[in-house]
XYZ file of C-alpha atoms in Angstrom:
719
model
C 11.422 -72.512 -0.335
C 8.136 -75.444 0.190
C 7.513 -77.705 -2.187
C 4.392 -78.522 -4.036
C 2.204 -80.648 -2.875
C 2.020 -83.636 -5.103
C -2.061 -84.648 -6.896
C -3.518 -88.026 -7.334
C -3.889 -88.368 -10.846
C -5.729 -92.555 -11.301
C -5.733 -94.217 -14.187
C -9.116 -95.761 -14.110
C -12.119 -94.914 -12.402
C -12.644 -91.139 -11.107
C -10.181 -89.843 -8.866
C -10.378 -89.422 -5.013
C -8.619 -85.482 -6.029
C -8.704 -84.975 -9.335
C -7.106 -81.687 -10.080
C -3.181 -81.663 -10.182
C -2.324 -78.690 -8.937
C -0.153 -76.744 -6.987
C -0.864 -76.004 -3.026
C 2.185 -75.014 -1.489
C 1.652 -73.970 1.809
C 1.907 -70.275 2.053
C 2.074 -68.366 5.806
C -0.414 -65.385 6.546
C -0.348 -62.698 9.022
C -3.478 -60.782 10.284
C -4.969 -58.404 8.117
C -4.987 -54.593 8.954
C -8.719 -52.448 9.633
C -9.958 -51.374 6.597
C -10.114 -47.809 6.508
C -13.067 -45.496 7.677
C -12.493 -41.551 6.935
C -15.321 -40.387 5.805
C -15.408 -37.889 2.948
C -15.189 -34.991 4.011
C -17.081 -32.050 2.177
C -14.675 -29.532 2.141
C -12.148 -27.874 0.167
C -10.176 -30.321 -1.578
C -12.538 -32.728 -1.209
C -15.902 -33.845 -3.065
C -17.885 -30.930 -3.019
C -21.132 -30.853 0.052
C -23.978 -31.247 -3.578
C -22.628 -34.807 -4.589
C -20.772 -36.234 -1.344
C -23.389 -36.407 1.249
C -22.246 -37.785 4.680
C -25.433 -37.455 6.438
C -25.686 -40.374 8.476
C -29.551 -42.216 6.943
C -32.403 -41.349 9.380
C -32.385 -42.570 12.440
C -29.177 -43.479 12.908
C -26.775 -41.411 14.671
C -23.513 -39.265 14.064
C -19.857 -42.093 13.315
C -18.457 -40.997 16.657
C -20.808 -42.240 18.917
C -22.934 -44.911 16.474
C -20.903 -47.690 18.499
C -20.497 -45.922 22.245
C -23.680 -48.213 23.433
C -22.881 -51.167 21.293
C -19.779 -52.735 21.188
C -21.187 -55.233 18.553
C -20.938 -52.401 16.019
C -19.813 -51.432 13.162
C -19.036 -48.576 11.446
C -19.272 -49.247 7.789
C -17.937 -46.459 4.922
C -18.990 -46.702 1.681
C -17.737 -44.008 -0.828
C -20.238 -43.793 -3.836
C -17.312 -41.083 -5.765
C -14.892 -44.221 -5.412
C -14.782 -45.912 -8.597
C -13.060 -49.589 -8.492
C -14.172 -50.960 -11.718
C -17.538 -52.344 -13.851
C -18.196 -56.260 -13.287
C -17.933 -57.882 -16.556
C -19.958 -60.383 -18.124
C -17.505 -63.148 -17.277
C -16.713 -61.677 -13.700
C -18.429 -64.409 -11.851
C -16.465 -67.999 -13.128
C -16.511 -71.769 -12.238
C -14.576 -74.883 -13.192
C -16.240 -77.579 -14.461
C -14.129 -81.067 -15.045
C -14.110 -83.760 -18.164
C -14.171 -86.764 -14.687
C -17.453 -85.052 -13.509
C -20.217 -87.199 -14.621
C -22.572 -84.776 -13.579
C -21.320 -81.803 -14.763
C -24.059 -81.539 -17.888
C -26.957 -82.684 -16.614
C -30.333 -81.073 -16.114
C -30.282 -80.035 -12.515
C -26.376 -78.791 -12.511
C -27.455 -76.672 -15.908
C -30.090 -75.433 -13.184
C -28.117 -75.011 -10.567
C -25.252 -73.024 -12.248
C -27.036 -70.776 -13.530
C -29.585 -69.668 -10.409
C -25.347 -69.056 -9.128
C -24.998 -65.841 -11.810
C -22.435 -67.954 -13.580
C -20.653 -66.318 -16.331
C -18.211 -68.005 -17.223
C -17.670 -72.124 -17.430
C -14.144 -72.710 -17.652
C -12.788 -77.412 -19.475
C -11.813 -79.215 -19.981
C -10.655 -79.475 -16.048
C -7.581 -78.072 -13.991
C -4.385 -80.097 -14.625
C -6.403 -82.286 -17.238
C -6.301 -78.885 -19.789
C -2.691 -80.742 -20.452
C -3.494 -84.369 -21.011
C -7.218 -83.286 -23.004
C -7.339 -83.776 -26.692
C -10.112 -82.499 -27.852
C -11.037 -84.225 -30.899
C -10.706 -87.628 -29.096
C -12.382 -86.247 -26.282
C -9.507 -88.117 -24.124
C -6.830 -87.897 -21.583
C -4.411 -90.456 -20.915
C -3.598 -90.912 -18.152
C -6.711 -89.780 -16.144
C -10.269 -90.353 -15.834
C -12.958 -89.480 -18.370
C -16.584 -89.185 -17.759
C -19.724 -90.356 -20.156
C -21.217 -86.764 -21.373
C -18.325 -84.356 -20.939
C -17.122 -83.858 -24.579
C -16.744 -80.651 -25.965
C -19.972 -80.043 -27.133
C -21.982 -81.135 -24.802
C -20.436 -78.979 -22.115
C -21.308 -76.325 -24.478
C -24.390 -76.595 -24.610
C -24.189 -76.385 -20.388
C -22.870 -73.086 -21.683
C -25.110 -72.069 -23.636
C -27.595 -73.210 -21.079
C -26.523 -71.499 -18.301
C -26.124 -68.289 -20.896
C -22.483 -68.137 -19.702
C -18.976 -67.486 -22.292
C -16.403 -70.255 -21.766
C -13.143 -70.026 -20.919
C -10.871 -73.754 -23.120
C -7.378 -74.345 -21.979
C -5.438 -75.124 -24.832
C -2.889 -78.078 -23.873
C 0.382 -77.815 -24.085
C 1.707 -79.971 -21.806
C 1.258 -82.987 -24.080
C -0.503 -81.340 -27.609
C 0.669 -79.160 -29.972
C 0.048 -76.050 -31.831
C -1.849 -77.687 -34.285
C -3.658 -79.869 -32.259
C -5.387 -75.962 -30.427
C -5.481 -74.552 -33.763
C -7.989 -77.475 -34.753
C -10.008 -76.523 -31.787
C -10.560 -73.139 -32.490
C -10.997 -74.212 -36.074
C -14.220 -76.464 -34.582
C -15.351 -74.018 -31.717
C -15.459 -71.040 -34.386
C -15.645 -72.530 -37.326
C -17.463 -74.735 -37.869
C -20.045 -74.363 -34.545
C -19.267 -71.558 -34.557
C -19.177 -70.462 -30.572
C -18.026 -67.705 -30.615
C -15.256 -69.169 -28.003
C -13.862 -65.894 -27.057
C -10.933 -66.502 -24.008
C -8.046 -69.526 -23.708
C -5.398 -70.408 -22.097
C -2.082 -72.182 -23.072
C -1.820 -74.820 -20.496
C -2.468 -74.668 -16.982
C 0.383 -74.428 -14.238
C 3.288 -74.831 -16.520
C 5.296 -73.956 -13.402
C 4.262 -77.173 -11.586
C 5.704 -79.075 -14.666
C 8.899 -80.078 -12.305
C 11.314 -77.753 -13.132
C 11.191 -76.359 -9.565
C 12.221 -79.875 -8.050
C 8.322 -80.819 -7.502
C 5.570 -81.394 -11.106
C 2.146 -82.272 -11.371
C 1.461 -80.823 -13.948
C 2.095 -82.655 -17.521
C 4.588 -81.431 -19.866
C 6.171 -83.552 -22.603
C 8.186 -80.972 -24.057
C 12.269 -81.114 -23.505
C 13.154 -78.338 -22.157
C 10.853 -77.801 -19.460
C 11.967 -73.866 -18.411
C 9.634 -70.549 -18.289
C 11.858 -69.156 -21.392
C 10.732 -72.193 -23.149
C 7.178 -72.340 -22.230
C 6.889 -68.575 -23.169
C 8.072 -69.127 -26.923
C 5.529 -72.333 -26.908
C 2.925 -69.687 -25.708
C 3.763 -67.318 -28.812
C 4.193 -70.581 -31.094
C 0.044 -71.227 -30.121
C -0.577 -67.901 -30.018
C 0.428 -67.854 -34.046
C -1.050 -70.930 -34.888
C -4.935 -70.402 -32.729
C -5.010 -66.558 -34.925
C -3.831 -67.438 -38.166
C -7.513 -69.385 -37.504
C -9.600 -67.029 -35.564
C -8.157 -63.252 -35.384
C -10.516 -62.743 -33.068
C -9.777 -64.539 -29.641
C -7.905 -64.215 -26.729
C -5.324 -66.259 -25.891
C -3.878 -65.894 -21.903
C 0.323 -67.197 -20.315
C 0.081 -68.807 -17.379
C 2.082 -66.837 -14.392
C 2.643 -67.751 -10.285
C 1.308 -65.530 -8.537
C 3.358 -63.318 -6.640
C 3.989 -64.393 -2.484
C 3.391 -68.002 -3.291
C 5.261 -70.977 -4.906
C 6.981 -70.992 -6.987
C 7.416 -67.012 -7.349
C 11.117 -65.937 -6.952
C 12.425 -69.234 -6.976
C 14.718 -69.930 -9.924
C 16.466 -73.581 -11.044
C 20.478 -74.231 -12.171
C 20.971 -72.283 -15.347
C 17.605 -69.499 -15.101
C 19.007 -66.641 -15.073
C 15.242 -64.684 -13.596
C 11.660 -66.392 -11.355
C 8.856 -68.111 -13.325
C 7.044 -64.383 -13.772
C 9.972 -62.081 -15.151
C 11.642 -65.228 -17.457
C 7.447 -65.222 -19.217
C 6.390 -61.605 -18.819
C 9.531 -59.964 -20.928
C 8.374 -62.529 -24.193
C 5.494 -62.348 -23.733
C 4.416 -58.884 -23.159
C 1.813 -57.693 -26.059
C 1.049 -60.921 -27.694
C -0.601 -62.968 -24.947
C -4.235 -60.821 -24.879
C -4.413 -61.339 -20.583
C -2.522 -63.555 -18.119
C -3.482 -65.973 -15.947
C -2.575 -67.101 -12.150
C -4.320 -69.239 -9.705
C -4.987 -68.402 -5.747
C -4.956 -71.192 -3.054
C -3.811 -69.486 0.281
C -4.839 -71.640 2.799
C -4.207 -70.757 6.767
C -4.164 -73.181 9.346
C -7.553 -72.110 10.891
C -11.052 -70.960 10.394
C -9.446 -67.077 11.423
C -6.464 -66.926 9.056
C -8.435 -68.187 6.087
C -11.224 -65.848 5.958
C -8.032 -63.045 6.888
C -6.340 -64.329 3.339
C -8.422 -61.916 0.463
C -7.145 -58.145 2.545
C -3.938 -59.921 1.341
C -4.919 -60.881 -2.396
C -5.032 -57.162 -3.161
C -1.411 -56.632 -2.216
C -0.560 -59.959 -4.707
C -2.327 -58.938 -7.425
C -1.040 -55.112 -7.199
C 2.632 -56.561 -7.284
C 1.585 -58.264 -10.378
C 0.294 -55.135 -12.559
C 3.652 -53.479 -10.737
C 5.427 -57.134 -12.903
C 3.158 -56.310 -15.951
C 3.806 -52.778 -15.943
C 7.573 -53.131 -15.518
C 7.587 -55.227 -19.252
C 5.526 -52.308 -20.567
C 2.025 -54.431 -20.374
C 0.682 -52.600 -17.790
C -2.637 -53.023 -19.233
C -2.969 -56.758 -19.718
C -5.962 -58.408 -18.455
C -5.654 -60.843 -15.227
C -7.914 -63.487 -14.858
C -8.082 -65.668 -11.657
C -9.036 -68.947 -13.078
C -8.830 -71.077 -10.650
C -8.920 -70.696 -6.451
C -10.358 -71.886 -2.860
C -8.960 -72.156 0.032
C -8.000 -75.181 0.948
C -9.533 -75.260 4.334
C -13.081 -75.634 5.833
C -13.920 -76.641 1.467
C -17.397 -77.255 2.232
C -18.401 -75.426 4.886
C -19.744 -71.764 6.310
C -15.971 -69.876 6.886
C -15.343 -71.255 2.535
C -18.445 -69.310 1.863
C -17.648 -66.236 3.055
C -14.186 -66.526 2.174
C -15.811 -67.237 -1.747
C -18.158 -63.754 -1.925
C -14.947 -61.713 -0.187
C -12.134 -63.536 -3.142
C -14.632 -62.534 -5.664
C -15.221 -59.085 -5.052
C -11.285 -58.229 -4.180
C -10.373 -59.596 -6.840
C -12.856 -57.755 -9.228
C -11.904 -54.889 -7.411
C -9.210 -54.542 -8.152
C -8.731 -55.209 -11.601
C -9.404 -59.385 -11.749
C -11.460 -59.684 -15.183
C -12.841 -63.422 -14.597
C -12.645 -65.527 -11.239
C -13.831 -69.193 -11.405
C -13.844 -71.424 -8.108
C -11.931 -75.187 -8.388
C -15.042 -76.421 -8.884
C -18.279 -77.784 -9.450
C -17.974 -81.211 -9.034
C -14.732 -82.520 -7.134
C -15.184 -85.226 -4.512
C -15.477 -86.624 -1.097
C -11.416 -85.899 0.453
C -10.624 -85.672 4.295
C -13.045 -85.397 7.078
C -13.624 -82.809 9.255
C -15.525 -80.215 11.660
C -15.601 -76.341 11.144
C -16.087 -74.099 14.382
C -19.464 -74.190 13.773
C -19.859 -77.853 13.989
C -20.301 -78.501 11.066
C -18.620 -81.200 9.107
C -16.261 -80.739 5.996
C -16.220 -83.228 3.951
C -12.876 -82.030 2.046
C -14.620 -81.646 -1.292
C -14.025 -78.531 -3.603
C -16.758 -78.420 -5.514
C -19.591 -76.156 -4.779
C -21.639 -79.544 -5.065
C -21.772 -82.277 -3.024
C -20.685 -85.771 -5.353
C -23.018 -87.847 -3.202
C -19.285 -90.302 -2.287
C -18.497 -91.286 1.438
C -15.307 -91.897 3.232
C -15.582 -94.543 5.188
C -19.380 -94.592 6.867
C -19.416 -90.771 6.259
C -21.495 -89.725 3.555
C -22.181 -86.115 1.630
C -25.116 -85.365 1.198
C -27.220 -86.185 -1.525
C -25.510 -85.882 -5.245
C -25.642 -81.365 -6.207
C -26.817 -80.465 -2.867
C -25.080 -76.837 -2.715
C -22.476 -77.362 -0.134
C -22.411 -73.504 1.375
C -19.888 -71.549 -0.997
C -22.615 -72.104 -4.134
C -24.388 -69.877 -1.652
C -21.641 -67.349 -1.226
C -21.233 -67.231 -4.973
C -24.804 -67.065 -5.542
C -24.724 -63.656 -2.883
C -22.101 -61.488 -4.695
C -25.934 -61.387 -8.077
C -27.393 -59.715 -5.003
C -24.833 -57.385 -5.025
C -23.930 -56.163 -8.367
C -24.441 -57.712 -11.843
C -21.956 -57.491 -14.809
C -22.959 -53.276 -16.011
C -22.608 -52.045 -12.947
C -19.817 -50.527 -10.855
C -17.607 -51.861 -7.792
C -17.517 -48.797 -5.622
C -15.342 -48.536 -2.653
C -16.174 -49.450 1.218
C -14.442 -50.140 4.532
C -15.507 -51.486 7.791
C -14.054 -50.095 11.382
C -13.959 -54.219 12.767
C -11.892 -56.492 11.545
C -14.570 -59.091 12.106
C -16.434 -57.520 9.496
C -15.900 -56.893 5.027
C -17.775 -54.892 3.398
C -18.021 -54.358 -0.849
C -19.877 -52.296 -2.313
C -21.659 -51.416 -6.194
C -23.586 -48.894 -7.844
C -25.984 -50.491 -10.011
C -26.649 -49.401 -13.021
C -30.380 -48.598 -12.458
C -29.487 -46.195 -9.264
C -29.567 -47.934 -6.264
C -26.186 -49.032 -4.156
C -25.684 -52.011 -2.589
C -23.388 -53.157 0.191
C -22.277 -56.616 0.586
C -21.311 -57.297 4.300
C -19.394 -60.413 5.764
C -19.716 -60.892 9.602
C -16.462 -63.770 9.953
C -17.278 -63.547 13.750
C -18.494 -67.658 14.409
C -20.300 -66.824 17.543
C -21.733 -62.734 17.741
C -23.812 -60.759 16.202
C -22.817 -57.433 14.820
C -24.516 -54.476 13.553
C -23.089 -52.347 11.054
C -24.140 -48.865 10.377
C -23.769 -47.122 6.715
C -22.499 -44.369 6.032
C -22.086 -42.734 2.788
C -20.322 -39.927 0.803
C -21.271 -39.516 -2.789
C -24.862 -40.749 -2.930
C -28.149 -40.008 -0.927
C -30.833 -42.531 -0.590
C -34.169 -41.905 -0.080
C -35.122 -43.422 2.943
C -37.392 -46.348 1.802
C -37.569 -49.659 2.989
C -33.616 -51.628 1.834
C -33.337 -54.700 0.293
C -31.995 -57.306 2.175
C -30.438 -60.596 1.318
C -28.655 -63.056 4.143
C -27.617 -66.311 3.901
C -26.703 -67.371 7.614
C -24.413 -69.516 9.332
C -26.183 -73.645 8.559
C -28.258 -72.514 6.131
C -29.932 -73.984 3.202
C -31.249 -70.857 1.261
C -30.913 -67.121 0.334
C -33.440 -65.223 2.920
C -34.671 -61.889 0.808
C -36.787 -59.188 2.881
C -36.450 -55.543 3.612
C -34.651 -53.528 5.699
C -34.646 -49.650 7.478
C -31.181 -49.135 5.283
C -29.557 -47.324 7.907
C -27.984 -50.208 10.175
C -28.111 -53.830 9.620
C -27.911 -56.420 11.913
C -25.399 -58.578 10.768
C -25.522 -62.626 12.305
C -22.816 -65.075 13.048
C -20.822 -66.261 10.011
C -22.934 -65.142 7.537
C -22.780 -62.934 4.041
C -25.853 -60.022 4.107
C -26.540 -57.817 1.293
C -28.304 -54.164 1.513
C -29.427 -52.756 -1.100
C -30.710 -48.447 -1.419
C -32.316 -47.089 -3.289
C -31.540 -43.378 -5.021
C -33.226 -39.853 -3.764
C -34.912 -38.469 -6.574
C -33.185 -35.459 -8.357
C -29.513 -36.328 -6.673
C -28.087 -38.305 -9.733
C -26.152 -36.643 -12.405
C -27.529 -37.969 -15.745
C -23.616 -36.984 -17.087
C -22.406 -40.355 -18.037
C -18.561 -41.339 -15.985
C -15.969 -39.643 -18.115
C -14.112 -43.129 -19.453
C -11.049 -45.084 -20.940
C -8.940 -43.044 -18.183
C -5.390 -43.308 -19.573
C -1.635 -42.074 -18.473
C -0.243 -40.251 -20.895
C 3.176 -39.707 -19.060
C 4.035 -39.628 -15.551
C 7.690 -37.881 -14.250
C 8.575 -38.026 -10.362
C 6.252 -34.904 -9.173
C 3.716 -34.997 -12.294
C 0.932 -37.563 -14.186
C -0.403 -36.338 -17.138
C -3.880 -38.066 -17.824
C -6.293 -37.982 -20.837
C -10.247 -39.347 -21.136
C -13.381 -39.566 -23.367
C -16.103 -37.411 -22.667
C -18.662 -38.171 -20.213
C -22.080 -38.664 -21.890
C -25.593 -37.754 -21.359
C -24.695 -33.558 -21.656
C -22.455 -31.554 -21.640
C -20.305 -30.846 -18.414
C -18.890 -27.720 -17.114
C -16.274 -28.951 -15.232
C -14.204 -32.276 -14.955
C -12.228 -33.060 -11.520
C -9.761 -36.108 -11.024
C -9.659 -36.996 -7.549
C -7.701 -39.333 -5.384
C -8.611 -42.580 -3.555
C -7.457 -42.409 0.172
C -8.933 -45.243 1.948
C -12.889 -44.361 1.977
C -11.493 -40.282 1.544
C -11.441 -38.976 -1.704
C -8.908 -35.913 -2.760
C -9.412 -33.529 -5.109
C -6.569 -32.739 -6.957
C -7.162 -30.399 -10.140
C -9.966 -29.644 -12.195
C -10.742 -28.375 -16.276
C -12.229 -28.340 -18.664
C -11.085 -30.704 -21.040
C -10.570 -34.227 -21.014
C -6.831 -34.109 -20.352
C -5.046 -32.857 -16.551
C -1.657 -32.403 -15.100
C -1.941 -33.583 -11.484
C 1.150 -31.774 -10.271
C 3.077 -32.115 -7.050
C 2.975 -35.419 -6.347
C 5.349 -37.565 -4.429
C 8.053 -39.197 -5.777
C 8.127 -42.982 -6.573
C 5.141 -43.323 -4.685
C 1.377 -44.794 -6.744
C -1.996 -42.920 -6.249
C -5.300 -43.949 -7.472
C -7.285 -41.218 -9.346
C -11.103 -41.451 -10.885
C -11.949 -38.850 -13.345
C -16.082 -37.129 -11.984
C -17.589 -35.340 -14.875
C -19.462 -31.681 -13.351
C -23.358 -30.945 -14.329
C -24.134 -27.135 -14.404
C -26.103 -28.027 -11.091
C -23.093 -29.041 -9.280
C -23.391 -32.859 -9.186
C -21.208 -35.192 -10.025
C -21.382 -37.946 -12.126
C -20.655 -41.241 -11.581
C -17.336 -41.916 -11.350
C -14.656 -42.794 -13.767
C -12.622 -46.437 -13.874
C -9.915 -46.134 -11.725
C -6.481 -45.585 -12.751
C -3.369 -45.986 -11.466
C -0.193 -43.619 -11.486
C 3.143 -44.646 -10.248
C 4.973 -41.669 -9.959
C 8.931 -42.491 -10.231
C 12.002 -41.870 -8.837
C 13.818 -38.046 -8.513
C 15.232 -37.011 -12.410
C 18.095 -35.775 -9.922
C 19.388 -36.770 -6.740
C 22.959 -36.180 -4.920
C 22.507 -40.306 -4.820
C 21.288 -43.533 -5.974
C 19.825 -46.659 -5.057
C 20.078 -50.070 -7.057
C 17.445 -52.446 -5.392
C 17.493 -55.921 -6.590
C 16.353 -58.895 -6.231
C 18.331 -62.494 -5.544
C 15.881 -64.957 -4.746
C 12.858 -66.707 -3.399
C 10.918 -69.655 -2.088
C 6.985 -68.013 -1.553
C 6.906 -66.636 1.296
C 10.688 -65.415 1.266
C 12.956 -63.851 -0.313
C 16.711 -62.731 -0.493
C 17.497 -58.200 -1.451
C 20.268 -56.682 -2.376
C 20.569 -52.503 -2.122
C 23.408 -50.917 -3.631
C 24.045 -47.338 -2.874
C 25.947 -44.678 -4.280
C 26.771 -41.091 -3.549
C 26.183 -38.974 -7.055
C 26.895 -36.154 -4.919
C 29.776 -33.383 -4.717
C 30.619 -34.721 -1.269
C 32.179 -37.762 0.424
C 30.483 -39.343 3.109
C 31.232 -40.735 6.546
C 28.316 -42.111 7.822
C 25.334 -43.079 5.899
C 22.026 -43.607 7.076
C 19.132 -45.554 4.543
C 16.241 -45.259 5.372
C 13.201 -47.342 3.326
C 9.669 -48.811 3.053
C 8.556 -51.825 2.271
C 4.489 -51.323 0.371
C 3.201 -54.209 1.762
C 2.698 -54.632 5.653
C 3.563 -58.748 5.893
C 7.043 -58.452 4.720
C 9.979 -58.591 7.583
C 13.178 -58.173 7.409
C 14.580 -62.155 9.081
C 18.631 -61.563 8.409
C 21.112 -59.060 6.671
C 25.104 -59.240 5.805
C 26.898 -56.079 5.360
C 24.832 -53.542 7.504
C 23.106 -52.937 10.602
C 19.441 -53.353 9.816
C 16.387 -52.364 11.585
C 12.803 -52.395 10.754
C 9.988 -51.173 13.010
C 6.389 -51.589 11.021
C 7.050 -51.816 7.993
C 10.381 -49.140 7.981
C 13.410 -49.814 7.877
C 16.521 -48.357 8.646
C 20.049 -49.622 7.504
C 23.064 -48.135 8.763
C 27.045 -49.486 8.051
C 28.911 -52.052 9.819
C 32.565 -50.462 10.412
C 34.236 -51.370 6.838
C 31.501 -49.681 4.368
C 30.669 -45.757 6.401
C 32.484 -44.325 3.229
C 30.658 -43.342 -0.049
C 32.893 -41.242 -1.827
C 31.526 -38.135 -3.798
C 30.489 -38.285 -7.451
C 30.017 -42.655 -7.677
C 33.513 -42.826 -6.260
C 32.278 -45.981 -4.696
C 29.164 -47.694 -4.402
C 28.244 -49.742 -1.048
C 26.033 -53.162 -0.853
C 23.953 -55.156 1.476
C 21.695 -57.492 1.703
C 19.321 -58.765 4.043
C 16.525 -61.669 4.126
C 12.758 -61.081 4.145
C 9.397 -63.404 5.135
C 6.780 -62.054 3.440
C 3.213 -63.076 4.231
C 1.396 -62.640 1.265
C 3.062 -59.624 -1.367
C 6.219 -58.555 -1.323
C 7.054 -54.963 -3.282
C 9.774 -53.326 -3.866
C 10.106 -50.456 -2.250
C 10.388 -47.255 -4.446
C 11.575 -44.135 -2.112
C 14.785 -44.491 -0.332
C 16.309 -41.345 1.385
C 20.432 -41.524 2.133
C 20.740 -38.676 5.017
C 17.029 -36.803 4.649
C 17.960 -36.421 0.485
C 15.643 -38.719 -1.619
C 17.378 -40.963 -3.800
C 17.222 -41.741 -8.368
C 16.940 -45.246 -7.924
C 15.834 -48.974 -10.250
């Protein structure tokens, strides 16, 4: 178990490190290379008419692109694989009441120029000491000109939306309801999004306390019941607002931890109690890393952590609950180019995995520990996007409001996609280059490329599926290492040189007549699911009459056609038990062209309805970077078993078995095999007995439960 790092709160003067939050150390593993298989225009794949797999003019075939160029990178973009629409709340930023510069005209202009659409207030852990009516934060510093109305002036000038932290730690539901009344009834600000407290799992219940919580009972159950009280009081004033509850991020402390008297950890206590009542859930993510390279690998793990959180919500019947990532930063090399790359990668990874807002910590923060980045740049230990102008000893930050590199990393996001544009799937064949893609509302296709190599340029060759470019010059934007602005220009659209430690967007334009006038099928839902089937339904496509709807499975950047229909529902068959599928629905017009993809829908098939064996998998404890689990095996068949082999696989690559008992356990990659010890090799017929064994696992990031268990080759029913 890793304790959270304590944080400084001063009673006078501006805090040197005013954010009070969890920063428990988390180990990270090197991300696997992205999948790069191009979409095949063959039977069972998107038809060639809609899935152009031809390389752009002047670019050799994918198989030979890197033959004479060791720095070459193949980038595969599948515009037929929708990952969701960018919401107007996507690109967010924290504002704090101890920041005297938060509402100045210069700050407002810079925040607007960065494309920020969501501003969070009153600032991290200050949310649990802040009293909005008196504009006070006992125990903390409040800067002049940071009151709620001044903040809302910034929100309105920037053209953003607020997300507000209702004081749970030292406040009351009635105080929060009064804030809603003032904001939305008296002032008519239309503040839609509200959080109930900040990082309440840091209230000392698990031994480490940085978050104010004056309740006598500081357990997760008490917090969940408190959330319900806040929801009741606040929605009595304005029933249209959306209220969020605080959760922990899987694989990050205190996820998995249980204090004395608890029956479950924070998430598994809070989620069932607030499911269907809280409008969204909130997580924070500060992954750290031991060095720049390790830190730059962490965004690849965020997808698995969010998927595990979605599974936890699904288990409580709240699978469609929106997720907000209301604080993130790297905890490492904060004011340097690596953190700019981290920022862009983190925002787009989170958004592609269903998060509706990502809010950077924060606007201004203050100088901290001085260090040096691999490129020689000075890191001031300041987590702000903009300089505060402070000094540590003889080392001083640049003048106030000078943008640090992460500012430009976030600004680059708007070159790739804006609210209303669709994220689509992209991948590369290099661990040093990340790719994200956006199909813009006007028909353009933008690819954002991140070169994580500090010393070498790489040449990216673009391979497109489901999209045909017109061959005209591409729009190119680049943020280079040590630069003080984003450069814009044009390129040939087929290949692009990526400078060291850079972010590049390449925006292509569609060939006339290749896009269907049909809109994407809307709102696909899973109507029912079994171990081998799933029934989907969706709203009709707009813009014409489809000839056919087609359901595709995402497999990396390859799409597999599963079924087609003329109706607005379909049953997909021959699925594997205990397996997660990501599906899109597309409409085909009379000319054979496919529409844009629907938003993705996730299907999780069940274990077999009938089997001759049964397996129960249960987590018995955790500490963020490790866990204990118990596995119970039962033979429900008619014949006894003397000698058994249980096989299963971890869904996440960063999990390893480090110890075990009551069985011999071995692991190869994600695959695990358990065999009996001398005293438990017999399994009686018809469930006459059960055998249990346990193991300790280490995890770097997500550690979702295995979903398929085979006993002597038979797939078991599992729980």
